[in-house]
Short mmCIF file of C-alpha atoms in Angstrom, two decimals:
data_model
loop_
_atom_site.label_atom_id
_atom_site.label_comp_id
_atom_site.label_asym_id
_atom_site.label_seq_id
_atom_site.Cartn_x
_atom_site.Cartn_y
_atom_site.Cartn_z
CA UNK A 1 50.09 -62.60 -22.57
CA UNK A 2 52.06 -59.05 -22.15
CA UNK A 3 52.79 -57.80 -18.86
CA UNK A 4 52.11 -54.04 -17.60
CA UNK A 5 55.47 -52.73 -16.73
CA UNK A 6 54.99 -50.75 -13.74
CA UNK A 7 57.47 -47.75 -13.15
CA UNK A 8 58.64 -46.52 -10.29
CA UNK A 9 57.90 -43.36 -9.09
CA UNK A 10 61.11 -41.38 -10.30
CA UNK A 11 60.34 -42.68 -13.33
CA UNK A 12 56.86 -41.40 -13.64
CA UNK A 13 58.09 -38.05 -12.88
CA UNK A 14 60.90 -38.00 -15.22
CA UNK A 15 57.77 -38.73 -17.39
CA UNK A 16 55.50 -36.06 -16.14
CA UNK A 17 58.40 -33.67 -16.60
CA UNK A 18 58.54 -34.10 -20.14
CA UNK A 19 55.15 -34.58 -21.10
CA UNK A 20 54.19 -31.12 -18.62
CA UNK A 21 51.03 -33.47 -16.94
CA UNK A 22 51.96 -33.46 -13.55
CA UNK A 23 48.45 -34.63 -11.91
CA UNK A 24 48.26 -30.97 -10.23
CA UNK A 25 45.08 -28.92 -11.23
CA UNK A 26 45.66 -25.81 -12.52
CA UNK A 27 44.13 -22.89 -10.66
CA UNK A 28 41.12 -20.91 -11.90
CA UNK A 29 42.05 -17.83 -11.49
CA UNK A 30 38.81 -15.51 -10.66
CA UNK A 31 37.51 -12.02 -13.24
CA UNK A 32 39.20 -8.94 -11.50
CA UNK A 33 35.72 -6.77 -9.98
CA UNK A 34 34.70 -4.17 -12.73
CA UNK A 35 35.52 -0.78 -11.32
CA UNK A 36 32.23 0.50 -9.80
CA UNK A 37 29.82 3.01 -12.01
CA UNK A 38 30.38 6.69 -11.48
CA UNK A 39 26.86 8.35 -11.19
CA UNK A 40 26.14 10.77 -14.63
CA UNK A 41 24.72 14.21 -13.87
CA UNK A 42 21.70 14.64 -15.36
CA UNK A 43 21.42 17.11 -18.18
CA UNK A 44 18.92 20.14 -17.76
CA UNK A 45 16.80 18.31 -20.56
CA UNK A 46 16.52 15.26 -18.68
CA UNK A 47 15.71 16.84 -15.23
CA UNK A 48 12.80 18.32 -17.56
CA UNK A 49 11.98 14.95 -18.49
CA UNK A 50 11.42 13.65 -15.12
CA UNK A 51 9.38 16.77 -14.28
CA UNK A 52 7.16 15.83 -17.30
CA UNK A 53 6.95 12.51 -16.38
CA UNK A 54 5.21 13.32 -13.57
CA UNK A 55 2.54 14.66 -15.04
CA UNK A 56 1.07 12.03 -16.99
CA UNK A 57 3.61 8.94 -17.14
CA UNK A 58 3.20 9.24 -20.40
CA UNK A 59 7.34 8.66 -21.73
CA UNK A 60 6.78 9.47 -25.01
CA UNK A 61 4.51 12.81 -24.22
CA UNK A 62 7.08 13.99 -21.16
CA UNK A 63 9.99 13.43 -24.19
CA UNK A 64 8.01 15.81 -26.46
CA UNK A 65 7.51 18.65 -23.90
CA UNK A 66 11.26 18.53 -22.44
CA UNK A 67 12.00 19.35 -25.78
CA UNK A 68 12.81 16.49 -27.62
CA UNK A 69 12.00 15.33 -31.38
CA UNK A 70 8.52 14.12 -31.99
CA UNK A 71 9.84 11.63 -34.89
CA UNK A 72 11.38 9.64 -32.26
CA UNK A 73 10.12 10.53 -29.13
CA UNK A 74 8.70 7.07 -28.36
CA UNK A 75 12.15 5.69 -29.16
CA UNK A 76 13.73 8.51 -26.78
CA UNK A 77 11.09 8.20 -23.68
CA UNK A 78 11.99 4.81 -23.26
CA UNK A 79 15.59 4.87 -23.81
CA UNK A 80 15.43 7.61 -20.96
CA UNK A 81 13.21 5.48 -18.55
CA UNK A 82 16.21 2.93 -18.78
CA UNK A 83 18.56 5.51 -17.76
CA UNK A 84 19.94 4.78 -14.14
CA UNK A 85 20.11 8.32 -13.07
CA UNK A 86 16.63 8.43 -14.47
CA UNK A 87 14.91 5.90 -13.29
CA UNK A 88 16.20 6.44 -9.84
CA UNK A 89 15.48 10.26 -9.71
CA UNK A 90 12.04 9.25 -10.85
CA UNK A 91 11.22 6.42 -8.17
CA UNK A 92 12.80 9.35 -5.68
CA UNK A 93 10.20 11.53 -6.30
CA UNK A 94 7.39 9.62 -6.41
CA UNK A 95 7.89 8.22 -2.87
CA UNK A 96 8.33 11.79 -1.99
CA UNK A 97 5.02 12.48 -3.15
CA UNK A 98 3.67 9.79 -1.65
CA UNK A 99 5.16 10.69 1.83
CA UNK A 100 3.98 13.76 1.43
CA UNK A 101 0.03 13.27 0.76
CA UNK A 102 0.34 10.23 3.07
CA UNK A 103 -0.44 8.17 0.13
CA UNK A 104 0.35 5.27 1.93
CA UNK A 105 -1.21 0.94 1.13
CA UNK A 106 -2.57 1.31 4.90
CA UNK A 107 -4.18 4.67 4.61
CA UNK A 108 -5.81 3.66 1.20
CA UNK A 109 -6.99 0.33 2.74
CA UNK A 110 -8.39 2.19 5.80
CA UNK A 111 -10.23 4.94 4.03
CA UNK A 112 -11.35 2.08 1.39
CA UNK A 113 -12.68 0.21 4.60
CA UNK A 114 -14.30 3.73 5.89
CA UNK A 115 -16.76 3.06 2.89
CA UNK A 116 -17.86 -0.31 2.54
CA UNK A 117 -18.46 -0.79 6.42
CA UNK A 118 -20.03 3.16 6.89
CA UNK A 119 -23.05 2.41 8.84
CA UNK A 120 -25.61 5.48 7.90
CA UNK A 121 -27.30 5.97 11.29
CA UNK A 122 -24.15 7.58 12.12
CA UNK A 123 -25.14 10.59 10.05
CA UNK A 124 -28.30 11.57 12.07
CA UNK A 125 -28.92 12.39 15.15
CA UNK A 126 -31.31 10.64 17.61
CA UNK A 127 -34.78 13.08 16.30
CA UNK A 128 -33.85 12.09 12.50
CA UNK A 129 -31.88 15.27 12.08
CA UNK A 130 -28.87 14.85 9.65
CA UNK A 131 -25.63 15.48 12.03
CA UNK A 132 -23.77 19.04 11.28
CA UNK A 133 -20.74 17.96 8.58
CA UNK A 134 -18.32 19.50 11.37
CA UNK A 135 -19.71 17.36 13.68
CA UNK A 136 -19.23 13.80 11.91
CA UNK A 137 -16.80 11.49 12.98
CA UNK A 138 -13.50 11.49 10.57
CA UNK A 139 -14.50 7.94 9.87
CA UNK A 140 -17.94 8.50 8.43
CA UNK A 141 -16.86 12.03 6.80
CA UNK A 142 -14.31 10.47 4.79
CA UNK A 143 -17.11 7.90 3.56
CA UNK A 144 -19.19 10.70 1.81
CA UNK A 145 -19.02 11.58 -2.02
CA UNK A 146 -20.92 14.66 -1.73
CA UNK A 147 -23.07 17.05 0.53
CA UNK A 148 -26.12 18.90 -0.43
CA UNK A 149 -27.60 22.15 1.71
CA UNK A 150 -31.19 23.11 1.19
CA UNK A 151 -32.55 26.02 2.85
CA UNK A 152 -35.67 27.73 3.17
CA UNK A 153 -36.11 31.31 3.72
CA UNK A 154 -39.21 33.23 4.17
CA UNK A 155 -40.03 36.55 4.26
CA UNK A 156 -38.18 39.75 2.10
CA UNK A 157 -35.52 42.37 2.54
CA UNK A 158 -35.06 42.77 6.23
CA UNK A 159 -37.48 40.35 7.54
CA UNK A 160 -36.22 37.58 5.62
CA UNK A 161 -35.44 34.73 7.65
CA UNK A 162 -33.87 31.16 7.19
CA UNK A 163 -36.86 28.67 8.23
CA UNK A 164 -35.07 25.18 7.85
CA UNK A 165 -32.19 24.35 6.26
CA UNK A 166 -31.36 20.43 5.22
CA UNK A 167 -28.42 18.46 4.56
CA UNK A 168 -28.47 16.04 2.68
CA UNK A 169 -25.19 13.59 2.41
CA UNK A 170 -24.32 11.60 -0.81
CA UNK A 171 -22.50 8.35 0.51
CA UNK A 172 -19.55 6.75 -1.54
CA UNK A 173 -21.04 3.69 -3.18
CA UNK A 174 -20.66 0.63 -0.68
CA UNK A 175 -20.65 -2.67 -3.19
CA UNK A 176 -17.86 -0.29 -5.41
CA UNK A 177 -15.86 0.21 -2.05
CA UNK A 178 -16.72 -3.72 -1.08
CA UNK A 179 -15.54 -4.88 -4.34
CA UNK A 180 -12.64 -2.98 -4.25
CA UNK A 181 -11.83 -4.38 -0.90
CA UNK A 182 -12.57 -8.28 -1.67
CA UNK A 183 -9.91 -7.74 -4.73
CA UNK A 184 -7.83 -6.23 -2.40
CA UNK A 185 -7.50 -9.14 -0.56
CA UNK A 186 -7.75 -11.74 -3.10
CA UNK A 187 -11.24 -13.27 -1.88
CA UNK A 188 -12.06 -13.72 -5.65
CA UNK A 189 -11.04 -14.07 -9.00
CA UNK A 190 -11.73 -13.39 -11.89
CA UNK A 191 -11.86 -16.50 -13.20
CA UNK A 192 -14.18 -18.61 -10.48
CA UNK A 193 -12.48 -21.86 -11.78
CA UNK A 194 -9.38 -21.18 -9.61
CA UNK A 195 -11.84 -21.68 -6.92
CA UNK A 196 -12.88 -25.00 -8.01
CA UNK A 197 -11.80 -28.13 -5.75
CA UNK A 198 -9.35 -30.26 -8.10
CA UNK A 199 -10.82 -33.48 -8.67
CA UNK A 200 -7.86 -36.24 -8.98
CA UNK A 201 -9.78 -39.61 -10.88
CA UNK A 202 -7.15 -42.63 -9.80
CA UNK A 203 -7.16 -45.89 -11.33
CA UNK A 204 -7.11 -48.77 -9.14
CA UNK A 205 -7.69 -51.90 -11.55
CA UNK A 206 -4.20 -52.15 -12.20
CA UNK A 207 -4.78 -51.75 -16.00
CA UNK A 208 -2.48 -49.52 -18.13
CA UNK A 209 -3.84 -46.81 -20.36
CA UNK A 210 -4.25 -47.76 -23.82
#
């Protein structure tokens, strides 16, 4: 049976020393930061692109009329969509626009709930008489799609004279505007089966699957 000699410490570094495995981990020493982007300026021809952008989001149309080559428009629309500069020039201006018309999720949700819950006595007075369209509330005006005036006149040249004269409003379509608003907050699907209890069959006879 061999003995283990065991060495003494000074030993096992003389050891260590010539081998170079001293039991120390070597340190990971971490990337150096890569130097921060400088912005581009946009060419005049890309600032065109955005503008045509706009129009249509259409990439490889806007590419075509900022003056671009129609053989590889499509190729050069979306290469310019992944443009930084681009991209976030584009995303400027359309929350621009949307501050700007007020085009806001809570003002299309209120306007959207204007329609479906319009109730249509509010559009005539107590005789039956259709309420003036200046007079509405903001609440029911906003719920109409159109407005029709019908007036009668009798009489010719000077003594002609307006007899009646009828309104008659054209109300945004209610199950549209209800639809809209039950997608809107997810109270169904379009596939019903996600609405389906799950039914979860457990075996308790103990015997295993064959």
């Amino acid at each position: 049976m061999t003995t283990a000699k065991r060495l003494r410490p000074a030993q096992k570094a003389a050891i260590a020393q010539k081998t170079g495995k001293t039991g120390a981990r070597t340190p990971i020493l971490s990337k150096p930061a890569a130097p921060a982007r400088t912005p581009q300026p946009l060419t005049a021809q890309q600032r065109l692109f955005i503008s045509e952008y706009q129009k249509d989001r259409n990439a490889t149309q806007a590419a075509i009329r900022a003056g671009y080559s129609k053989r590889t428009a499509a190729q050069q629309g979306s290469r310019l969509l992944m443009n930084v500069e681009i991209s976030t020039a584009i995303e400027a201006q359309i929350v621009k626009r949307i501050t700007a018309n007020d085009l806001t999720e809570d003002r299309i949700a209120r306007e959207l709930a204007c329609i479906a819950f319009l109730d249509p006595r509010r559009l005539v007075d107590a005789n039956g008489v259709s309420v003036p369209l200046h007079e509405l509330d903001e609440d029911v005006a906003v719920a109409l799609a159109g407005v029709e005036v019908v007036e009668e006149w009798a009489g010719t040249g000077d003594e002609r004279k307006l007899v009646s004269r009828v309104r008659k409003y054209r109300i945004a379509s209610k199950v549209d505007a209800l639809d809209k608003a039950m997608r809107y907050r997810g109270l169904f699907k379009r596939d019903n089966d996600q609405a389906r209890p799950m039914v979860v069959i457990k075996d308790y006879t103990g015997r295993k699957a064959a």
